[in-house]
PDB file of C-alpha atoms in Angstrom:
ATOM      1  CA  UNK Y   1      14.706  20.942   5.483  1.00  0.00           C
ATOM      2  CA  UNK Y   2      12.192  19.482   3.124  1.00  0.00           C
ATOM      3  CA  UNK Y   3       9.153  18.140   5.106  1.00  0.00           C
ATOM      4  CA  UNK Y   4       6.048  16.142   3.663  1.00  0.00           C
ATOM      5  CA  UNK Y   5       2.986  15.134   4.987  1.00  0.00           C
ATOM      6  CA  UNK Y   6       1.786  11.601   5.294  1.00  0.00           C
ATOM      7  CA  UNK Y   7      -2.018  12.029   6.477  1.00  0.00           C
ATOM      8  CA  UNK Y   8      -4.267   9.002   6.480  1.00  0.00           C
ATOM      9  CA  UNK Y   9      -6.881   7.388   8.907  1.00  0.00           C
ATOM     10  CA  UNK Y  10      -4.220   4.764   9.586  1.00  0.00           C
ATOM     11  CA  UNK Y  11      -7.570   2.683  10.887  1.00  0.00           C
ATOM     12  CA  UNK Y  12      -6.078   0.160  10.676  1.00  0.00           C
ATOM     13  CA  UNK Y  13      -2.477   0.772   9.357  1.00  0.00           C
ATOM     14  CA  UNK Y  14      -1.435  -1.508   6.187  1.00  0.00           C
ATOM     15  CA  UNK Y  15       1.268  -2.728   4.060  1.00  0.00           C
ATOM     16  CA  UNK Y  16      -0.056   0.130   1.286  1.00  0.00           C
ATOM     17  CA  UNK Y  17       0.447   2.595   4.286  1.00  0.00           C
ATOM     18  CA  UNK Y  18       3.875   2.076   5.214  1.00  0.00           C
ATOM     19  CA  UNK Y  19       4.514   1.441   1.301  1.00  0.00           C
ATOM     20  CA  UNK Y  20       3.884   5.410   0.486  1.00  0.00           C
ATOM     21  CA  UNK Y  21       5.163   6.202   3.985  1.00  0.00           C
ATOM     22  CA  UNK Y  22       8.793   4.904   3.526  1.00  0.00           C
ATOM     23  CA  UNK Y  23       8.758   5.979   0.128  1.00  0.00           C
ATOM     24  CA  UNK Y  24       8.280   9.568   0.509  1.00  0.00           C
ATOM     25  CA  UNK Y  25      10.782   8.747   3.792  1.00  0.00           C
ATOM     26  CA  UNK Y  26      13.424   9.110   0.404  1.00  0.00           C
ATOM     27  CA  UNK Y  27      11.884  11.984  -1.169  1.00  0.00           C
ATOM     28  CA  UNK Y  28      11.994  14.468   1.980  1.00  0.00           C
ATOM     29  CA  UNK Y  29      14.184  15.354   4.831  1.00  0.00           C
ATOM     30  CA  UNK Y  30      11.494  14.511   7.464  1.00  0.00           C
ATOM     31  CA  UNK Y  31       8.048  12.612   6.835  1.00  0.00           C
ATOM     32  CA  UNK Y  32       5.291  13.877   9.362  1.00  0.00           C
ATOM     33  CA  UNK Y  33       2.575  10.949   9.228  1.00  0.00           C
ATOM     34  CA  UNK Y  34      -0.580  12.877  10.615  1.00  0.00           C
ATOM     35  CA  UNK Y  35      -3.867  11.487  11.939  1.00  0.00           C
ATOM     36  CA  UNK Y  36      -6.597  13.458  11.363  1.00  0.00           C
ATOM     37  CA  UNK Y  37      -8.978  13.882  14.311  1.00  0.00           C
ATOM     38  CA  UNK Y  38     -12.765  13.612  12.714  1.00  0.00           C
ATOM     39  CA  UNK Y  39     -15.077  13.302  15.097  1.00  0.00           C
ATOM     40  CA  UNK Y  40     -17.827  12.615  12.166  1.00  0.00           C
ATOM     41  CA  UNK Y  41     -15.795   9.282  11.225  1.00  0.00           C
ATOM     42  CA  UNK Y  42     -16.564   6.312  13.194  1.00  0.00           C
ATOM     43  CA  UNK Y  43     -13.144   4.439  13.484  1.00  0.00           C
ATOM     44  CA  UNK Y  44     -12.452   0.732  15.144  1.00  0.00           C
ATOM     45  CA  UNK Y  45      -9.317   2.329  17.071  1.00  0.00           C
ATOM     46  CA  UNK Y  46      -9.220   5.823  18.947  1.00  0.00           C
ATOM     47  CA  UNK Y  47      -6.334   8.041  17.434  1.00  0.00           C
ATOM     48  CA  UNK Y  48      -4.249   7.607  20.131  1.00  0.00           C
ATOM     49  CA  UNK Y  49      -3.925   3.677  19.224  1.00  0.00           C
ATOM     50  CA  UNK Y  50      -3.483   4.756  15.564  1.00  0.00           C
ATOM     51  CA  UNK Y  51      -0.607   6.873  16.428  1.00  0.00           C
ATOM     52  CA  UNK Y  52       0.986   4.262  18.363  1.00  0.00           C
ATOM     53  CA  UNK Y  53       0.987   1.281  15.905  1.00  0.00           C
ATOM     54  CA  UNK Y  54       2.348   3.486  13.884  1.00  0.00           C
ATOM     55  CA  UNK Y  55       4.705   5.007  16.141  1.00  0.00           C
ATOM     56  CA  UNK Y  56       5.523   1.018  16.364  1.00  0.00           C
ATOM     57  CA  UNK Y  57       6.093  -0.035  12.817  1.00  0.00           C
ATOM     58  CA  UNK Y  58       8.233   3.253  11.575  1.00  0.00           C
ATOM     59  CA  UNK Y  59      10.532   3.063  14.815  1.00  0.00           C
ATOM     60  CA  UNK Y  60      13.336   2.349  12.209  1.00  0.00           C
ATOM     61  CA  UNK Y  61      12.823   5.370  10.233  1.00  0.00           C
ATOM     62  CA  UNK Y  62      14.570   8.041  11.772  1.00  0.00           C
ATOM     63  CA  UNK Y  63      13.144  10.958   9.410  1.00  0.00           C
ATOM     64  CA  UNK Y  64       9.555  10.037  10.214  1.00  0.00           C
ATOM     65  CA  UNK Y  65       7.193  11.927  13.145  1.00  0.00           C
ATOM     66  CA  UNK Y  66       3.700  10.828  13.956  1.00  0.00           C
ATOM     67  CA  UNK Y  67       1.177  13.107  15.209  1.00  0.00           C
ATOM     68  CA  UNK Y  68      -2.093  14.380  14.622  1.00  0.00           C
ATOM     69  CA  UNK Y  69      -3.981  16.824  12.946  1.00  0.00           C
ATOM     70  CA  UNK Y  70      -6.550  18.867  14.544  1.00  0.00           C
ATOM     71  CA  UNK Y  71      -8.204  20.975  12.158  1.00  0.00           C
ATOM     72  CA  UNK Y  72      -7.430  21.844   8.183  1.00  0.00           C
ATOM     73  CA  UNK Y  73      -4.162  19.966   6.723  1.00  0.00           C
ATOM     74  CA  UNK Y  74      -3.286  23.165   4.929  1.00  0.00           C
ATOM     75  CA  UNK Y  75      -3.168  24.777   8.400  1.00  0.00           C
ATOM     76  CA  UNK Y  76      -1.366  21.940   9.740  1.00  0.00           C
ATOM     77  CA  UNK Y  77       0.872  22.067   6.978  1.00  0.00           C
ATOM     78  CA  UNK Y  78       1.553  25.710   7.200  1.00  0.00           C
ATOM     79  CA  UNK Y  79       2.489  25.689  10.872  1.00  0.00           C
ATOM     80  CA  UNK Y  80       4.834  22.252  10.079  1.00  0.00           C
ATOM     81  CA  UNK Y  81       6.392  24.492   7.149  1.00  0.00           C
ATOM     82  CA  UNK Y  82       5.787  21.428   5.035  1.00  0.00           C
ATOM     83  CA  UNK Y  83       6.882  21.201   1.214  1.00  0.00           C
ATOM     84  CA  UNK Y  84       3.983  19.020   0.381  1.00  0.00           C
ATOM     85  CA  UNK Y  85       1.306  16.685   0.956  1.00  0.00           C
ATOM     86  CA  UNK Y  86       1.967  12.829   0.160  1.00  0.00           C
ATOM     87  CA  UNK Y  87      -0.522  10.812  -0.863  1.00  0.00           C
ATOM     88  CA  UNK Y  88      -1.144   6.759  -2.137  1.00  0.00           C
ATOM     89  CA  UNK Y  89      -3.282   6.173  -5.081  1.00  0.00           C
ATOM     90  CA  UNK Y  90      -4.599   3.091  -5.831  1.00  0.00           C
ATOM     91  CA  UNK Y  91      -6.702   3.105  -9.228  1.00  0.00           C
ATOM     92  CA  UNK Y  92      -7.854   5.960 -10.891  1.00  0.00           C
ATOM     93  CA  UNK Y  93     -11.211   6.292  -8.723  1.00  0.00           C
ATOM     94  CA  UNK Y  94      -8.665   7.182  -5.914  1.00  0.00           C
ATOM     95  CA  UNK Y  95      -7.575   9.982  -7.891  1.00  0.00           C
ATOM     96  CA  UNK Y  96     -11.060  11.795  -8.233  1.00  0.00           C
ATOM     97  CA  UNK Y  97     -11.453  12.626  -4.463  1.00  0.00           C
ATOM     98  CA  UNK Y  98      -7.594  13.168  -3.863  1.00  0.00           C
ATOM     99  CA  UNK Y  99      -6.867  15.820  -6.779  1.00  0.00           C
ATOM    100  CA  UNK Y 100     -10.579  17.638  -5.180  1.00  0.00           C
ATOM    101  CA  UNK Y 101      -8.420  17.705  -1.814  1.00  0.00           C
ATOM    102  CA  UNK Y 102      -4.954  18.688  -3.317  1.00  0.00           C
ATOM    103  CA  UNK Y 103      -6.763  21.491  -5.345  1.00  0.00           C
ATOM    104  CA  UNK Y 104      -8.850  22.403  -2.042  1.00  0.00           C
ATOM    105  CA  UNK Y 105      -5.738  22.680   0.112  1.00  0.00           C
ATOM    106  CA  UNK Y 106      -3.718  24.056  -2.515  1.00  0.00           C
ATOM    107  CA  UNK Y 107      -6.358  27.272  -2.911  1.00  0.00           C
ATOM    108  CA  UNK Y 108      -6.387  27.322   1.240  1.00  0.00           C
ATOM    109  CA  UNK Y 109      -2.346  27.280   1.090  1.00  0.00           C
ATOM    110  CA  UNK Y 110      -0.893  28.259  -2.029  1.00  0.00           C
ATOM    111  CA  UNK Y 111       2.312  27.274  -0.891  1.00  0.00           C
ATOM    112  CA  UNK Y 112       1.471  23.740  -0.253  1.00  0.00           C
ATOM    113  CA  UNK Y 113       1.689  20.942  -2.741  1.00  0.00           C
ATOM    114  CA  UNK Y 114       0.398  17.925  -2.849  1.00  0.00           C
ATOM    115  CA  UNK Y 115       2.234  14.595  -4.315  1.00  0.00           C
ATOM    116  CA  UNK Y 116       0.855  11.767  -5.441  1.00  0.00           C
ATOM    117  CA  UNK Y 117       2.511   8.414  -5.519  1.00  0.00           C
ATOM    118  CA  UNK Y 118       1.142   5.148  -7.027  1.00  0.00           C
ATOM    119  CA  UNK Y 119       0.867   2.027  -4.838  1.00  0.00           C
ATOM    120  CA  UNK Y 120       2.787  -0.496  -5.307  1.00  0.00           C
ATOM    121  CA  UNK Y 121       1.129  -2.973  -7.640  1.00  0.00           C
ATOM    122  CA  UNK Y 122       1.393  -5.737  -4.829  1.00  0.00           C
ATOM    123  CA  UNK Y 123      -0.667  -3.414  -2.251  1.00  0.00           C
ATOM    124  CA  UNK Y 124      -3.057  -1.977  -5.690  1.00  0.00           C
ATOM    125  CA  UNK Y 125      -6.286  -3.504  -4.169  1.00  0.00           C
ATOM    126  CA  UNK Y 126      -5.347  -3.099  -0.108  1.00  0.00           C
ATOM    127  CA  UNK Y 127      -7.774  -0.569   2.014  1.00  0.00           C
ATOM    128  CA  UNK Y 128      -7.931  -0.303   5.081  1.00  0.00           C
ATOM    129  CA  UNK Y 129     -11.827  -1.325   4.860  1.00  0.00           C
ATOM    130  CA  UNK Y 130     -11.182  -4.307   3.179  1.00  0.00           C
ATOM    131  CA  UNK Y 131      -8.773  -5.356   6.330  1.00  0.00           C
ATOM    132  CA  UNK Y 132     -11.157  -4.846   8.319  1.00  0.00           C
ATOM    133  CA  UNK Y 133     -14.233  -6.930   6.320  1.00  0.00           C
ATOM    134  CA  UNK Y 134     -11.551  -9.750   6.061  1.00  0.00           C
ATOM    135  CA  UNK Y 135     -10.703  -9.518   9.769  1.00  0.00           C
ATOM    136  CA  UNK Y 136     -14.197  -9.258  11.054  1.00  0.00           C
ATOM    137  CA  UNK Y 137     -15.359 -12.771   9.509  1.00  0.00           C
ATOM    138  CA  UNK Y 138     -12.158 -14.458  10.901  1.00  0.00           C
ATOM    139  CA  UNK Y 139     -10.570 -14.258   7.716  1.00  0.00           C
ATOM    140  CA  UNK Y 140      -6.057 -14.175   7.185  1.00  0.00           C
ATOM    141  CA  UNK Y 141      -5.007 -10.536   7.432  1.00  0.00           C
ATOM    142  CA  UNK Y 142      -0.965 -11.171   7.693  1.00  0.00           C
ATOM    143  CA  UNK Y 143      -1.006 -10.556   4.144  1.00  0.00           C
ATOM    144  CA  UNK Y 144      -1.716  -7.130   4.588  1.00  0.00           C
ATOM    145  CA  UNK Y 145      -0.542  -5.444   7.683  1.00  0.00           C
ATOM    146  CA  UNK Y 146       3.042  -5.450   9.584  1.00  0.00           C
ATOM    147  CA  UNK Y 147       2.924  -8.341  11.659  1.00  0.00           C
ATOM    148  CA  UNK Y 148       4.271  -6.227  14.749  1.00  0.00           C
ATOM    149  CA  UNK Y 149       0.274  -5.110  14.544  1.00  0.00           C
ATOM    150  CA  UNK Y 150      -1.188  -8.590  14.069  1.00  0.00           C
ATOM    151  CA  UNK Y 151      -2.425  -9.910  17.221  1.00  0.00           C
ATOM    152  CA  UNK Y 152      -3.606  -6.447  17.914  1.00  0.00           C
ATOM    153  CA  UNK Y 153      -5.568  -5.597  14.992  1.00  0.00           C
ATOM    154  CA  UNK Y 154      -7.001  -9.245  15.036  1.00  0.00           C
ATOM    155  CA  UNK Y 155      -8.058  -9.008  18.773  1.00  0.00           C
ATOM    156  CA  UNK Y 156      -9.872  -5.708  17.717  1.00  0.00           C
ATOM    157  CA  UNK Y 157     -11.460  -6.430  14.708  1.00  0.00           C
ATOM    158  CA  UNK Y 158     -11.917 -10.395  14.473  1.00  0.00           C
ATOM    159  CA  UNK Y 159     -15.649 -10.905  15.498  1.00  0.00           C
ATOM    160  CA  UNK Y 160     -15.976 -14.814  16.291  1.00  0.00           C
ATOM    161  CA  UNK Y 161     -19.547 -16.203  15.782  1.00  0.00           C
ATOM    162  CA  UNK Y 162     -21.708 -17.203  18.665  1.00  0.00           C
TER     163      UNK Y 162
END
């Protein structure tokens, strides 16, 4: 079986996200979307609520598993016996930090590869950060995240002014 790796902060989750995630959902066997746990990141929802919305919008996929890391995602990877690593790329400054990380894993685990797959061009400019500016000045996210997540993301990130 022919696992990959989807990790991302998933804070929150976007229309980019589940882009790469239900691509690489055609490229391997079974798609483990991991949560890293970094307690040096400040994040607007815990990991537990992270893991359920997106326990919530891949419920169709039946070769997808979301958990969380706790530690190095070449350890994690190594105990999952995972093929490789999946991850979005959205311009070419993306690419910079991620090929750091793939060739930082890859010298941790040698046996672990890391993929990279270009957004779509429709989600090119979508971050998670830039839901999350939009949503805290009241602005129209439904562009940009599953709508199953809507009223939740809004009700924890829309700051209304006094």
């Amino acid at each position: 079986m022919r696992i990959g790796i989807c990790p991302g902060s998933f804070d929150p989750v976007t229309l980019g996200h589940m882009d790469i995630i239900s691509r690489a959902c055609k490229i391997f066997d079974k798609v483990i979307v991991a949560v890293p746990v970094n307690p040096d990141k400040r994040a607007s929802f815990t990991v537990e609520e992270r893991m359920e919305m997106l326990r919530t919008v891949t419920a169709d996929m039946e070769n997808v598993e979301v958990d969380c890391v706790r530690g190095l995602l070449a350890d994690y990877a190594s105990e999952k016996h995972a093929a490789a690593i999946v991850k979005g790329l959205r311009a070419i400054s993306d690419f910079e930090y991620e090929f750091q990380m793939a060739l930082t894993n890859k010298k941790l685990n040698p046996e672990f590869e890391t993929l990279f797959l270009p957004t779509s061009i429709e989600h090119m400019f979508l971050s998670s950060s830039m839901v999350k500016q939009i949503a805290g000045f009241g602005g129209d996210i439904s562009h940009f995240v599953p709508e199953c997540l809507l009223e939740k993301i809004n009700q924890r990130l829309c700051r209304t002014a006094d």
